[in-house]
């Protein structure tokens, strides 16, 4: 019978002493922040694994190289129009 009140007395002293971090506002805040960081880093690791295992999107490749039209010099509009009418 004597052990039960002694146990309650020791538990009461331990809780009121303030050594338990969950009893203070700052302790609860730090514990909540630690849980938040642990949860966030776990989710970030899951996302990185998911993205690294997903297939990469390849940019579309051209079937042939684009051709560049070259001329010997600048061409005026009237010159090209005269050549087009003389060829017809």
XYZ file of C-alpha atoms in Angstrom:
88
model
C 0.000 0.000 0.000
C 2.808 2.354 0.766
C 4.416 1.939 -2.689
C 1.438 3.375 -4.587
C 1.440 6.805 -2.837
C 5.231 6.928 -3.043
C 5.045 6.255 -6.799
C 2.415 8.982 -7.238
C 4.545 11.388 -5.192
C 7.638 10.715 -7.353
C 5.597 11.067 -10.541
C 4.105 14.347 -9.297
C 7.546 15.734 -8.467
C 8.915 14.663 -11.851
C 6.053 16.321 -13.730
C 6.103 19.574 -11.785
C 9.881 19.861 -11.863
C 9.733 20.979 -15.503
C 12.339 18.577 -16.782
C 9.825 17.066 -19.168
C 10.065 19.110 -22.350
C 6.460 18.453 -23.407
C 5.143 20.406 -20.444
C 6.597 23.724 -21.553
C 5.408 25.803 -24.462
C 8.878 25.912 -25.964
C 9.289 22.137 -25.620
C 6.006 21.453 -27.401
C 6.996 23.887 -30.142
C 10.375 22.200 -30.644
C 8.796 18.745 -30.726
C 6.198 19.870 -33.274
C 8.923 21.426 -35.430
C 10.991 18.233 -35.267
C 7.956 16.204 -36.407
C 7.342 18.706 -39.227
C 10.950 18.454 -40.435
C 10.921 14.655 -40.255
C 7.630 14.493 -42.190
C 8.753 17.036 -44.822
C 12.092 15.389 -45.462
C 10.389 11.996 -45.784
C 7.945 13.395 -48.359
C 10.790 15.111 -50.246
C 12.737 11.837 -50.425
C 9.641 10.021 -51.745
C 9.126 12.692 -54.410
C 12.782 12.592 -55.481
C 12.675 8.799 -55.808
C 9.461 9.042 -57.826
C 10.878 11.694 -60.158
C 14.203 9.930 -60.648
C 12.517 6.652 -61.563
C 10.068 8.230 -64.011
C 11.061 8.167 -67.696
C 12.673 11.308 -69.015
C 10.923 13.201 -71.817
C 13.166 13.328 -74.868
C 13.072 16.466 -77.008
C 11.702 15.804 -80.509
C 14.427 15.138 -83.052
C 14.337 16.592 -86.521
C 14.227 14.061 -89.378
C 16.677 16.019 -91.500
C 18.873 19.012 -91.028
C 17.261 22.323 -91.983
C 18.417 23.710 -95.320
C 19.606 27.262 -95.573
C 19.090 29.151 -98.819
C 22.154 31.143 -99.757
C 22.559 33.752 -102.414
C 25.529 35.664 -103.753
C 24.326 39.052 -102.572
C 21.343 41.133 -101.606
C 18.437 40.930 -103.988
C 15.921 43.674 -104.557
C 12.209 43.107 -104.954
C 12.138 44.420 -108.509
C 14.972 42.172 -109.645
C 13.323 39.019 -108.311
C 9.974 40.078 -109.803
C 11.579 40.627 -113.246
C 13.229 37.213 -113.146
C 9.940 35.537 -112.204
C 8.073 37.183 -115.115
C 10.815 36.467 -117.610
C 10.830 32.742 -116.666
C 7.069 32.424 -117.331
